[in-house]
Short mmCIF file of C-alpha atoms and ligand atoms in Angstrom, two decimals:
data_model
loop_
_atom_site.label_atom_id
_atom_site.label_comp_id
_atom_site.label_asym_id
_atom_site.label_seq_id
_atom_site.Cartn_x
_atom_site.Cartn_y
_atom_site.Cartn_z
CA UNK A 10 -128.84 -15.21 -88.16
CA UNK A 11 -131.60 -17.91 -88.42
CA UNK A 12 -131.77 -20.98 -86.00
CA UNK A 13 -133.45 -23.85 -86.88
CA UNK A 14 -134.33 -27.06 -84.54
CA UNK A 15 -132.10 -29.77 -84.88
CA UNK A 16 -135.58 -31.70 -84.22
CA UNK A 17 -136.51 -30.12 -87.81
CA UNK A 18 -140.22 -30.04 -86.55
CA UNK A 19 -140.13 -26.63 -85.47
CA UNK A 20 -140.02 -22.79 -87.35
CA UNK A 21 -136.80 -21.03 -87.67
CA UNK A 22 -136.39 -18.40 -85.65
CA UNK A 23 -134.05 -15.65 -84.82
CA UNK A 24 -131.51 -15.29 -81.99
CA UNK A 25 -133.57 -13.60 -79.84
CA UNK A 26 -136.45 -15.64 -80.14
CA UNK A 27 -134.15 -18.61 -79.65
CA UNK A 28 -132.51 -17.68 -76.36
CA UNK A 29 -136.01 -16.54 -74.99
CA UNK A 30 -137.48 -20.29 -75.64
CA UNK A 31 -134.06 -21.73 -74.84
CA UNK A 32 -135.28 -25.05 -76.33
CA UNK A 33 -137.63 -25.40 -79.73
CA UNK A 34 -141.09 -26.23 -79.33
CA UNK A 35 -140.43 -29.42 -80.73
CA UNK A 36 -137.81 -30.02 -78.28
CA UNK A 37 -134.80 -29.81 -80.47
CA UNK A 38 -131.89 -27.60 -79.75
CA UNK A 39 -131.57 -24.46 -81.73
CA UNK A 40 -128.44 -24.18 -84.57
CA UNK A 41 -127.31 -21.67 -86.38
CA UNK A 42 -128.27 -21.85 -90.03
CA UNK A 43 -125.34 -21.20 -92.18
CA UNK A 44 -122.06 -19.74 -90.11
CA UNK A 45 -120.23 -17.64 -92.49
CA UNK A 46 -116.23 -17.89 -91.84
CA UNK A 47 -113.95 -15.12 -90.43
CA UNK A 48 -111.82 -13.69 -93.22
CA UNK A 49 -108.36 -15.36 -93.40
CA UNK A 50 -106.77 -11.81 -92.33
CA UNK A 51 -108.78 -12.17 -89.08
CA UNK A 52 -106.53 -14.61 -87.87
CA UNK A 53 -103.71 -13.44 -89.50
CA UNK A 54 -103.79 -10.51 -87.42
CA UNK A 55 -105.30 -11.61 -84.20
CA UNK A 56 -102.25 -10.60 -82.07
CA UNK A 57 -103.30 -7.31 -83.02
CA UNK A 58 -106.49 -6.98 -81.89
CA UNK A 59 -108.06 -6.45 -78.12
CA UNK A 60 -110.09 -9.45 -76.39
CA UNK A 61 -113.29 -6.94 -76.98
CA UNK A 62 -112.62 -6.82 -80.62
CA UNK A 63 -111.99 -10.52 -81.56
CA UNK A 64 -115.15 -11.36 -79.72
CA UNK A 65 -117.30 -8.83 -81.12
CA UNK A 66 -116.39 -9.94 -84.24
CA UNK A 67 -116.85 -13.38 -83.89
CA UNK A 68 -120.60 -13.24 -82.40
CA UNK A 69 -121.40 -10.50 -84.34
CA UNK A 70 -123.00 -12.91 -86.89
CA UNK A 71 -125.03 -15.08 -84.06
CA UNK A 72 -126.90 -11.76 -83.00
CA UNK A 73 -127.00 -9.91 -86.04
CA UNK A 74 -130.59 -8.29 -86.31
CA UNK A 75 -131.37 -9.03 -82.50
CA UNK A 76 -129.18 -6.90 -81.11
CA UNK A 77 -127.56 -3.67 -82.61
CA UNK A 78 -123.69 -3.02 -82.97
CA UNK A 79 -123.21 -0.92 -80.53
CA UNK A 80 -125.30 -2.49 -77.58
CA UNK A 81 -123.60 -5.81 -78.20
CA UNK A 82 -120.02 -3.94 -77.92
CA UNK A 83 -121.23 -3.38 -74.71
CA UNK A 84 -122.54 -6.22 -73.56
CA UNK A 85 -119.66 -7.97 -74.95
CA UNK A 86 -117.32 -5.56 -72.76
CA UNK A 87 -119.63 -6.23 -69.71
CA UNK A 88 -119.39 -9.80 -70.50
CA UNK A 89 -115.67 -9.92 -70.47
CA UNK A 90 -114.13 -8.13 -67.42
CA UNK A 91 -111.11 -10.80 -66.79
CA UNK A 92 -108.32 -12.60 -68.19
CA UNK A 93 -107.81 -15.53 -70.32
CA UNK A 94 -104.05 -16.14 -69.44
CA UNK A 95 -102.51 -19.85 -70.90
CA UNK A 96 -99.81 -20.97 -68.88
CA UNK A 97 -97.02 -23.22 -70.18
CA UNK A 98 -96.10 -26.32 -68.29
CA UNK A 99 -93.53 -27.99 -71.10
CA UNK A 100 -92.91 -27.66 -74.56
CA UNK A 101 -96.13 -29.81 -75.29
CA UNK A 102 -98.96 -28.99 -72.79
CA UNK A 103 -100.05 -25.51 -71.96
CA UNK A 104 -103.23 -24.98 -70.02
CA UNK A 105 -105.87 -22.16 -70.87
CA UNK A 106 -107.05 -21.10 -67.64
CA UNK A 107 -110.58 -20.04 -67.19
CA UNK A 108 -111.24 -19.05 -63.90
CA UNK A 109 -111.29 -15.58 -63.16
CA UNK A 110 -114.31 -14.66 -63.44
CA UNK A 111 -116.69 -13.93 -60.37
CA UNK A 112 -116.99 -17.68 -59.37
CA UNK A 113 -113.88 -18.85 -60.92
CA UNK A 114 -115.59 -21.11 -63.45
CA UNK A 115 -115.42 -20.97 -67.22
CA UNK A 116 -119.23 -20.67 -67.40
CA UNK A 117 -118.94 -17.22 -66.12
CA UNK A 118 -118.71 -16.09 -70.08
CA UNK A 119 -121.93 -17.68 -71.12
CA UNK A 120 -123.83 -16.47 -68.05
CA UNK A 121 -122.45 -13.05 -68.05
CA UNK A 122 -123.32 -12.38 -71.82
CA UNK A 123 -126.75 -14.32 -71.47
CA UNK A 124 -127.87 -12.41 -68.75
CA UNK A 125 -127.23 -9.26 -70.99
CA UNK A 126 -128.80 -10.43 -73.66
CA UNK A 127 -131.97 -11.35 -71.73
CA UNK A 128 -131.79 -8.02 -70.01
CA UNK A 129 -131.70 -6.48 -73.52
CA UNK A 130 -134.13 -8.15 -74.61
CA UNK A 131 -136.70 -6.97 -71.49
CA UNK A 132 -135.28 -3.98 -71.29
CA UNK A 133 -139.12 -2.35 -72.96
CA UNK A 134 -141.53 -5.45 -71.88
CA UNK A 135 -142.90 -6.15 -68.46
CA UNK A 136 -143.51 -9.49 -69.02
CA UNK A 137 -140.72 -11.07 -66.89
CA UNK A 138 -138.65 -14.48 -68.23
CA UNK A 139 -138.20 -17.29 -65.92
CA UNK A 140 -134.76 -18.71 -66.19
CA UNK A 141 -134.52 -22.18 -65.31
CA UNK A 142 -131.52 -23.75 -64.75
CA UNK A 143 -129.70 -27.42 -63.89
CA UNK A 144 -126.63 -27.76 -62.37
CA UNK A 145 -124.02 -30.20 -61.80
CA UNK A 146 -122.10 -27.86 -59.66
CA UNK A 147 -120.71 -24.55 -61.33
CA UNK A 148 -123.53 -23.83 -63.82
CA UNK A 149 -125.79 -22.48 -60.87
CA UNK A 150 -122.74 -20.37 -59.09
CA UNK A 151 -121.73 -18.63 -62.28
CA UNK A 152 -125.97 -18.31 -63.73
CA UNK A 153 -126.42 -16.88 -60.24
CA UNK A 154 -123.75 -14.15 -60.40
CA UNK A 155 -124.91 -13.59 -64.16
CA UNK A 156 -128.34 -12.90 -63.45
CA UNK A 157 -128.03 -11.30 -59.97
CA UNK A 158 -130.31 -8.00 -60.19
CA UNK A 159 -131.04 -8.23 -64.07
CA UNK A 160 -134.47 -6.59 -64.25
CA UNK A 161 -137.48 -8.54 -65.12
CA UNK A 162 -135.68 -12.20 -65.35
CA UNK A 163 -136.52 -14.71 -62.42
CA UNK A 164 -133.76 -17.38 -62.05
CA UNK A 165 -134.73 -20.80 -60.53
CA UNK A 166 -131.67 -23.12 -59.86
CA UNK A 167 -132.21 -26.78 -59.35
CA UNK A 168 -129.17 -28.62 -57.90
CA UNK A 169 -128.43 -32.15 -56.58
CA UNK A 170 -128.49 -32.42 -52.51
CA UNK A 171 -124.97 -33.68 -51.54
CA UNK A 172 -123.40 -33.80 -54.99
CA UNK A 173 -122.08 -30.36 -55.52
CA UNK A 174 -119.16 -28.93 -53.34
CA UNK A 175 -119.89 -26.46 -50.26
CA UNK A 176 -118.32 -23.90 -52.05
CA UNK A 177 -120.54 -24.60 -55.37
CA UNK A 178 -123.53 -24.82 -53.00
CA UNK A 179 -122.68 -21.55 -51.34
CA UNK A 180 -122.25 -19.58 -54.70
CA UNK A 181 -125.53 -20.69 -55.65
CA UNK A 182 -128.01 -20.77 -52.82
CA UNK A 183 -126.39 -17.13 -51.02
CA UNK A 184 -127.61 -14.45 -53.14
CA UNK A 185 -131.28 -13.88 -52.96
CA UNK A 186 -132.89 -11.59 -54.84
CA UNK A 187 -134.10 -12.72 -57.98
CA UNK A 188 -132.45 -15.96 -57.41
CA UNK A 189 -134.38 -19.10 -56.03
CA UNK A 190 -132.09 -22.26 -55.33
CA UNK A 191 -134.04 -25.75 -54.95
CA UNK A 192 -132.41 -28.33 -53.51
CA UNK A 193 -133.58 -31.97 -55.79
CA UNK A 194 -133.46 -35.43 -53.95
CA UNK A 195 -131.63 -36.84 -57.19
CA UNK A 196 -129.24 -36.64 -59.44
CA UNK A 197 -127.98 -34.25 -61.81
CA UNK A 198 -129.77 -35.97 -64.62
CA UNK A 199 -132.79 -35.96 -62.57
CA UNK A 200 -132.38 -32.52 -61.84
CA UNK A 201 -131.81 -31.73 -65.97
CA UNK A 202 -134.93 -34.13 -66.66
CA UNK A 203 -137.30 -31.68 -64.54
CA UNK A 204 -136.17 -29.19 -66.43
CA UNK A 205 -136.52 -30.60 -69.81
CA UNK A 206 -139.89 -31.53 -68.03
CA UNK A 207 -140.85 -27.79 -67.36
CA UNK A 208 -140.49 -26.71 -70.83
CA UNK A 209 -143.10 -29.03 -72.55
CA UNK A 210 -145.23 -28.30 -69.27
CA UNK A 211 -148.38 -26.87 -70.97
CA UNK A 212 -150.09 -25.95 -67.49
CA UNK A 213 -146.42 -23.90 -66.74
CA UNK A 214 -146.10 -22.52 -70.06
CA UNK A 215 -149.62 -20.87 -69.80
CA UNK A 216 -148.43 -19.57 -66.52
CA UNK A 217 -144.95 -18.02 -67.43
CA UNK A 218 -142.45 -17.17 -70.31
CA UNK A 219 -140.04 -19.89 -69.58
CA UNK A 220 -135.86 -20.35 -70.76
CA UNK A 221 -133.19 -22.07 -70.15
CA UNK A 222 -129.74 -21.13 -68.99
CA UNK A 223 -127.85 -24.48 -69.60
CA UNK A 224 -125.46 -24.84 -72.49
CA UNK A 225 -128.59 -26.09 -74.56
CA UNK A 226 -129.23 -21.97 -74.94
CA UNK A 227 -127.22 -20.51 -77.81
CA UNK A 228 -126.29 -17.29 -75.69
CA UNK A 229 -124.77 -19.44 -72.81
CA UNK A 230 -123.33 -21.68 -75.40
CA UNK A 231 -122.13 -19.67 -78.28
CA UNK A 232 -119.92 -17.21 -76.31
CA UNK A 233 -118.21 -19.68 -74.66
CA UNK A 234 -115.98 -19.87 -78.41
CA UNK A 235 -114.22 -16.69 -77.64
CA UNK A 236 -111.84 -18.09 -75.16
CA UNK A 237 -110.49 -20.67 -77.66
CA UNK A 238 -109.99 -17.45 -79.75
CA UNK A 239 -108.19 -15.84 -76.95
CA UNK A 240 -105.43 -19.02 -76.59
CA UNK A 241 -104.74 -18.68 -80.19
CA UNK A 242 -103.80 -15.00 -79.88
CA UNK A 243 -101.56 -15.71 -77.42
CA UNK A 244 -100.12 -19.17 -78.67
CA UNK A 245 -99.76 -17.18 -81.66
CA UNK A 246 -97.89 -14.38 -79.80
CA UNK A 247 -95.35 -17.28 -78.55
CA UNK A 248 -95.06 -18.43 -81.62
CA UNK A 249 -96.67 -21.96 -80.57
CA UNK A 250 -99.94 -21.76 -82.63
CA UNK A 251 -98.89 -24.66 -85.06
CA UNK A 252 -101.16 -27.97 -84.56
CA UNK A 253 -103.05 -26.40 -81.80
CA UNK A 254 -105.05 -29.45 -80.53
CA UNK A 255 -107.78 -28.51 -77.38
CA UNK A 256 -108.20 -31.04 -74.65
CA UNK A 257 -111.54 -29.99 -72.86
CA UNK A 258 -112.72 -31.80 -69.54
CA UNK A 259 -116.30 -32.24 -71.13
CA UNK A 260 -119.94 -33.00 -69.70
CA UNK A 261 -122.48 -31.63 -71.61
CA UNK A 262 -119.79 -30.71 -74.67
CA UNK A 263 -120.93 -27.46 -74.25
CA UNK A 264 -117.87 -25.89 -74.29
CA UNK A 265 -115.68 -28.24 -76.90
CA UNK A 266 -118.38 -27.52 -79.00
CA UNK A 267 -118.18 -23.72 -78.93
CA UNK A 268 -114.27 -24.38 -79.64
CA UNK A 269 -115.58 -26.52 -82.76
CA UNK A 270 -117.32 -22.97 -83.61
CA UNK A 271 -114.28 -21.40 -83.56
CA UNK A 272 -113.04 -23.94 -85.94
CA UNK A 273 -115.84 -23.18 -88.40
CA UNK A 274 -115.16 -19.61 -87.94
CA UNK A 275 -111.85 -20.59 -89.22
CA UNK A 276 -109.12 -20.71 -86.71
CA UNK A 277 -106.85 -23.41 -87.53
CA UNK A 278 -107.09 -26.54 -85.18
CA UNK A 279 -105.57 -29.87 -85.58
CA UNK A 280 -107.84 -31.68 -83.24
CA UNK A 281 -109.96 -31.98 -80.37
CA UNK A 282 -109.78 -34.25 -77.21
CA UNK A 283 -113.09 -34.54 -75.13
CA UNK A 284 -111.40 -35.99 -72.24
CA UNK A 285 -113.94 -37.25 -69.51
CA UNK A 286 -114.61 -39.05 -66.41
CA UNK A 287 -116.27 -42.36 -65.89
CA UNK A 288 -119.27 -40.88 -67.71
CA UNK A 289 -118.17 -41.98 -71.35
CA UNK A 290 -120.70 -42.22 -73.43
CA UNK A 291 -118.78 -40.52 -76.21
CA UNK A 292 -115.32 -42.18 -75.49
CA UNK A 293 -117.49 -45.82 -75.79
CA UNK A 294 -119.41 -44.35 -78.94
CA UNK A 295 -116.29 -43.09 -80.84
CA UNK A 296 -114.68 -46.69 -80.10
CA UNK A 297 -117.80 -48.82 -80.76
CA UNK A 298 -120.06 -45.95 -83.17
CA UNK A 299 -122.66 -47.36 -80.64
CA UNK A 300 -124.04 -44.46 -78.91
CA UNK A 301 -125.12 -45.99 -75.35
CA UNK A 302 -126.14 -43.65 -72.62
CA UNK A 303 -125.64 -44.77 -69.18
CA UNK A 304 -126.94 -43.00 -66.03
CA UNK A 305 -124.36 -40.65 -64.48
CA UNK A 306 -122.27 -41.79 -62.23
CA UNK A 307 -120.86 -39.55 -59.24
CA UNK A 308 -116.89 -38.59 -59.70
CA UNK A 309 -114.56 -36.06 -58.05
CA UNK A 310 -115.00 -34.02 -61.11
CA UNK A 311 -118.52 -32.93 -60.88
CA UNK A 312 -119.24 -31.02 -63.10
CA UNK A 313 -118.68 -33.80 -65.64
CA UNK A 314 -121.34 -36.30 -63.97
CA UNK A 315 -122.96 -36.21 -67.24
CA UNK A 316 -124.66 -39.57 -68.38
CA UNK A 317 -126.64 -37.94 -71.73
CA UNK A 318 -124.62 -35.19 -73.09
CA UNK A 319 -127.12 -32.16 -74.23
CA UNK A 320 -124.37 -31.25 -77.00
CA UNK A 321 -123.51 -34.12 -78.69
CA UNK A 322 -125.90 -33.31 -81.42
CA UNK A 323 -124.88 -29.92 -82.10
CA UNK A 324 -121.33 -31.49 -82.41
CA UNK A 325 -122.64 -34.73 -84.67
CA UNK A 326 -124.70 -31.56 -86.71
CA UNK A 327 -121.19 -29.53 -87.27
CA UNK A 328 -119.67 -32.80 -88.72
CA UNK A 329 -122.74 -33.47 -91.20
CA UNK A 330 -123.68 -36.35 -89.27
CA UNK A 331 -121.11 -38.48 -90.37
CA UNK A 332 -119.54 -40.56 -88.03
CA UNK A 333 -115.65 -40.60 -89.71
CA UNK A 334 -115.34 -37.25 -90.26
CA UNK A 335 -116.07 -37.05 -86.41
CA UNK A 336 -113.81 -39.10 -85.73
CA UNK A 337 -111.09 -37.14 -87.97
CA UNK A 338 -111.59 -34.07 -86.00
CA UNK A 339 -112.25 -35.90 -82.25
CA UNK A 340 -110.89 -37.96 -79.76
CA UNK A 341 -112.02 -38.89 -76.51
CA UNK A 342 -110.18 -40.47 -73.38
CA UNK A 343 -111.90 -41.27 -69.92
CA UNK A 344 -110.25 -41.58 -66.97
CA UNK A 345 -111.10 -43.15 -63.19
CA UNK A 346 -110.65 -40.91 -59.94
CA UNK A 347 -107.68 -42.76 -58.92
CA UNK A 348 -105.67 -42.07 -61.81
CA UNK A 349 -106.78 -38.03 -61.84
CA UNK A 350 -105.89 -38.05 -58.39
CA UNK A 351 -102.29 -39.28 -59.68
CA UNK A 352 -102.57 -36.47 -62.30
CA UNK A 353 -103.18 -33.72 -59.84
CA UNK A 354 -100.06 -34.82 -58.08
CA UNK A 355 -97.52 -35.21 -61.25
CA UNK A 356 -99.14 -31.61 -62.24
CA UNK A 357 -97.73 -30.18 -58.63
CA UNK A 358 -95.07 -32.25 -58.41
CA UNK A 359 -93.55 -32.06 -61.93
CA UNK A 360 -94.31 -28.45 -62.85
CA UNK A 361 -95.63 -26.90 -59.68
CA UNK A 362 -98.72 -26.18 -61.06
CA UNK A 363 -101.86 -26.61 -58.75
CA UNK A 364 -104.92 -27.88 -61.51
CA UNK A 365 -108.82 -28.47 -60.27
CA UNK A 366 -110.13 -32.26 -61.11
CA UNK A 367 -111.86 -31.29 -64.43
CA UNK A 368 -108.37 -29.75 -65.45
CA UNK A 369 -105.93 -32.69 -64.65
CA UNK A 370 -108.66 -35.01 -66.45
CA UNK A 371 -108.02 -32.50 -69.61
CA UNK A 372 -104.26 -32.96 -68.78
CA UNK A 373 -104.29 -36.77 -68.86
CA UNK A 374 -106.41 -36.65 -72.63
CA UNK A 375 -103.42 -34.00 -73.81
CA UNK A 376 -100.93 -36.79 -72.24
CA UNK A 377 -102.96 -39.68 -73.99
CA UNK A 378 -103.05 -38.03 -77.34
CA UNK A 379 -99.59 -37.09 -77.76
CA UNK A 380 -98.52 -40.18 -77.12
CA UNK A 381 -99.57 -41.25 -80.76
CA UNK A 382 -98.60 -37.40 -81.78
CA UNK A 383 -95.84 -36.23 -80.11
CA UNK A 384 -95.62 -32.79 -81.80
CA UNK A 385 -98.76 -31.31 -81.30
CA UNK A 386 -99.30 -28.47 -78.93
CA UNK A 387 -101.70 -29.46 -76.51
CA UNK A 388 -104.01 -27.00 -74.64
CA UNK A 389 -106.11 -28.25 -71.78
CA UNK A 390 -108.67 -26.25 -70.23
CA UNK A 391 -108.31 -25.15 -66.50
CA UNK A 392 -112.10 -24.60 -66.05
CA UNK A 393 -112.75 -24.00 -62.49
CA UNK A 394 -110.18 -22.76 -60.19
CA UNK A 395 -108.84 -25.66 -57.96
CA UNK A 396 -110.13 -24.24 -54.81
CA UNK A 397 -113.84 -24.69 -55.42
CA UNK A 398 -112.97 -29.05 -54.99
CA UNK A 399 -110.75 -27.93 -51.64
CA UNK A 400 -111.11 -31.12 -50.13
CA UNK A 401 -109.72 -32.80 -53.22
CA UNK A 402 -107.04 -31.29 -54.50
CA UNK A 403 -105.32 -30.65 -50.50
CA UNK A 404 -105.75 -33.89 -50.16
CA UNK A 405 -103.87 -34.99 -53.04
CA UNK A 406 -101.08 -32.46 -53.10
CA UNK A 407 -100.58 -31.94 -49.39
CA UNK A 408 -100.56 -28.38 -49.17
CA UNK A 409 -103.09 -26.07 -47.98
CA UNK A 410 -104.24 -23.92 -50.37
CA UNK A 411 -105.01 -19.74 -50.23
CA UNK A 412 -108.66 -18.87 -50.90
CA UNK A 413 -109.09 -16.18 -53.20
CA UNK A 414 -111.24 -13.48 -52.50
CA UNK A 415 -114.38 -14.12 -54.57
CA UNK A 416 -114.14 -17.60 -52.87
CA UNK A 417 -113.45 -16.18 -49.32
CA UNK A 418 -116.90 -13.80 -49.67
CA UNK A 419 -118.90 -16.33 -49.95
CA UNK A 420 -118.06 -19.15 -47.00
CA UNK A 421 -120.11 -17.12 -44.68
CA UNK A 422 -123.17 -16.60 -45.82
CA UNK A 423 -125.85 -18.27 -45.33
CA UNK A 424 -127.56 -21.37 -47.53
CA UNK A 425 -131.24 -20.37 -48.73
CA UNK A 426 -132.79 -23.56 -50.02
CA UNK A 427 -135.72 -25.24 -51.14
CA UNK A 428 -136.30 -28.89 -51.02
CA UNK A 429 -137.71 -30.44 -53.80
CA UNK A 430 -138.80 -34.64 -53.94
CA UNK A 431 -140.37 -34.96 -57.38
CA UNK A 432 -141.13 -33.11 -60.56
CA UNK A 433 -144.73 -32.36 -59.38
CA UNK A 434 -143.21 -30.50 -56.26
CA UNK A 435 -140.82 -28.35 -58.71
CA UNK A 436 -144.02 -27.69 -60.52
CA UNK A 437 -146.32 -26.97 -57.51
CA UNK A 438 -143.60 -24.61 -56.49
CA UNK A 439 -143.51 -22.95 -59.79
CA UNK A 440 -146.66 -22.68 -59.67
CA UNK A 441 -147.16 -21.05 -56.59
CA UNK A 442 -145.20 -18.21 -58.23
CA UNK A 443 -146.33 -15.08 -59.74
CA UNK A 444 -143.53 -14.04 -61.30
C1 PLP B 26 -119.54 -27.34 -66.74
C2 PLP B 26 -118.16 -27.74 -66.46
C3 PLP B 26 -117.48 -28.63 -67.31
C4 PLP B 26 -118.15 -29.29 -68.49
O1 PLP B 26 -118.48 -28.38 -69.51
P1 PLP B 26 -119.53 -28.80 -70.64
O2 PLP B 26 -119.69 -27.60 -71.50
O3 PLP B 26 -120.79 -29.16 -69.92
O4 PLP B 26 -118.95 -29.96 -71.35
C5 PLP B 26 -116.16 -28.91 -67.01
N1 PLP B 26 -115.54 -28.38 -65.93
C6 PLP B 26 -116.18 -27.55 -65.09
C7 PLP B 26 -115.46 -27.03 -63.91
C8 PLP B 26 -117.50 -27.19 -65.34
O5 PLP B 26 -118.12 -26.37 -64.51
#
């Protein structure tokens, strides 16, 4: 598989190539040049086939040449070492739930196979790959656990002070090793700005082999469509996989746009919902077609403080640019912290099901869409597990709730942190590296 830059200013170049720049040299994400379709019998006979399978299968294409069969079998194995259960909560809304992996967030999957890929890719090179990486709270956590010990790749995690949760901050600042957390006086989008920054950096590019381990890398991005594949296997074993529409609690539209992948793969989907907080860009630009970023605003669902969405392109790419045919195949809802609060609760109350913040904002766009079509089946992603926003969702629901054990192993350690003010202290401190 080629990639070309969606900037169009750059060479194509192949997958490894493209997930060891992360970003094109002219600054453009990296696409896949021409996605060929499963065959029809594929889906037909998903029910039949192990996790492993259907997502060897389906990445097979976005690797081919960089990576030979049989090491990607195994890094797709390594890759995917939990469950991908959907529960039901009525006849229309199920929830896909995401979480248990090492730190109980859905970016566990990109991490785990990116790290693998990278440590492929190194595996007969000394020259060691410095991973940078901004978070909004559960990119650094599951990157962290990803990378942890993978030979000859440096991972530097830059987080906003005060805006992730203690638990995100713990996963991410506790290991050591080859994992450096710096602490940013800023935002998230300040914090993905330095970043972006780095990359074009020519003093840091002469000085080390840079990547990146957001969703803007097609190995943390592009695995992320086997889950989708996984809820249709089992919707299909329940016999519910007719007018399957995905609501995803989106922020960079990483993730909805893997599941738009999955689409083009061809696994039938009647629609998707981006369903966000109060950072809207994309609910305001499907209304208006004006596309008016805003900075990020700070909401109880982190992870989706998002004011300039990485991925919109790649989606606005997979729809030929064209603004109604978007808008055929997406919706998008926002909704305030007061009224996901009130979701949490009708989700405990009503069907005794305790949902994180991102998930009952992916509840409330399944709610708001079948409202105008009630027969649909509605899937909304569960992607971090509700303990990691404790004070939240106990709040909410009254109830204390148990702490699983890859939460419970990490409350005690220690926080290892580096303050950072400015972009030219991030750089000084690169700098002062010899990786
Ligand atoms: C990252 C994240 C999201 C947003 O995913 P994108 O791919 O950035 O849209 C939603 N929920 C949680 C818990 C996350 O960690």
């Amino acid at each position: 598989m080629k990639y070309y830059s969606l900037n169009r200013k750059a060479k194509d170049v192949d997958f490894s190539e493209a997930v060891v720049r992360g970003l094109a040299p002219d600054n453009g994400l990296y696409f896949p040049e021409n996605i060929k379709s499963l065959p029809q019998s594929f889906f037909e006979n998903i029910t039949e086939l192990s996790n492993h399978e259907i997502a060897y299968q389906a990445i097979r294409q976005f690797v081919s040449e960089a990576i030979p069969d049989h090491e990607l079998k195994t890094i797709v194995e390594d890759t995917l070492c939990f469950d991908f259960p959907v529960v039901r909560l009525n006849n229309n809304i199920s929830t896909l739930e995401l979480f248990h992996g090492p730190t109980m967030a859905f970016k566990d999957v990109g991490a785990r196979f990116m790290a693998r890929c990278l440590g492929y890719f190194n595996k007969n090179n000394t020259n060691e790959v410095t991973v940078l990486v901004a978070t909004s709270g559960d990119t650094g956590g599951a990157v962290a656990s990803g990378f942890l010990g993978v030979k000859g790749v440096n991972v530097v995690i830059l987080y906003p002070s005060g805006k992730v949760s203690e638990i995100q901050e713990k996963q991410l600042t506790t290991l050591g090793q080859n994992i450096t957390a710096l602490e940013v006086d800023g935002t998230f989008d300040d914090c993905q700005a330095m970043v972006k920054k780095a990359f074009v950096d020519q003093e840091l590019i002469n000085h080390m082999q840079l990547t990146s381990a957001n969703s803007i890398n097609v190995a943390r991005w592009l695995p992320q469509l086997f889950y989708f594949l996984f809820a249709y296997k089992t919707l299909k074993q329940k016999q519910k996989h007719q007018s399957v529409v995905f609501s995803i609690p989106s922020g960079n539209f990483g993730n909805i746009c893997a599941g738009m992948i999955a689409q083009k793969l061809g696994m039938p989907v009647k629609h998707f919902i981006a369903s966000n907080n109060e950072n809207n860009v994309v609910t305001r630009y499907l209304k208006t077609g004006v596309y008016d970023v805003k900075p990020s605003v700070q909401t109880i669902s982190n992870a989706m403080d998002v004011g300039s969405p990485s991925n919109f392109i790649r989606i606005q790419e997979l729809h030929n640019n064209d603004f109604e045919t978007l808008k055929s195949n997406l919706s998008s809802y926002y909704f305030t912290d007061d009224v996901t609060r009130e979701a949490l609760d009708e989700i405990y109350t009503k069907y005794g099901y305790i949902a994180d913040p991102h998930g009952a904002v992916g509840y409330l766009g399944c709610k708001a869409y079948l409202e105008t079509q009630p027969n649909a089946h509605c899937v909304f992603l569960e992607t971090a597990h509700p303990t990691k926003f404790l004070d939240v969702v106990e709040e909410v629901i009254q109830t204390e709730l148990i702490l699983p054990e890859q939460i419970k192993a990490v409350m005690d350690k220690t926080k290892t942190a580096i303050a950072i003010e400015d972009y030219q202290s991030f750089k000084n401190y690169l700098l002062s590296k010899k990786f």
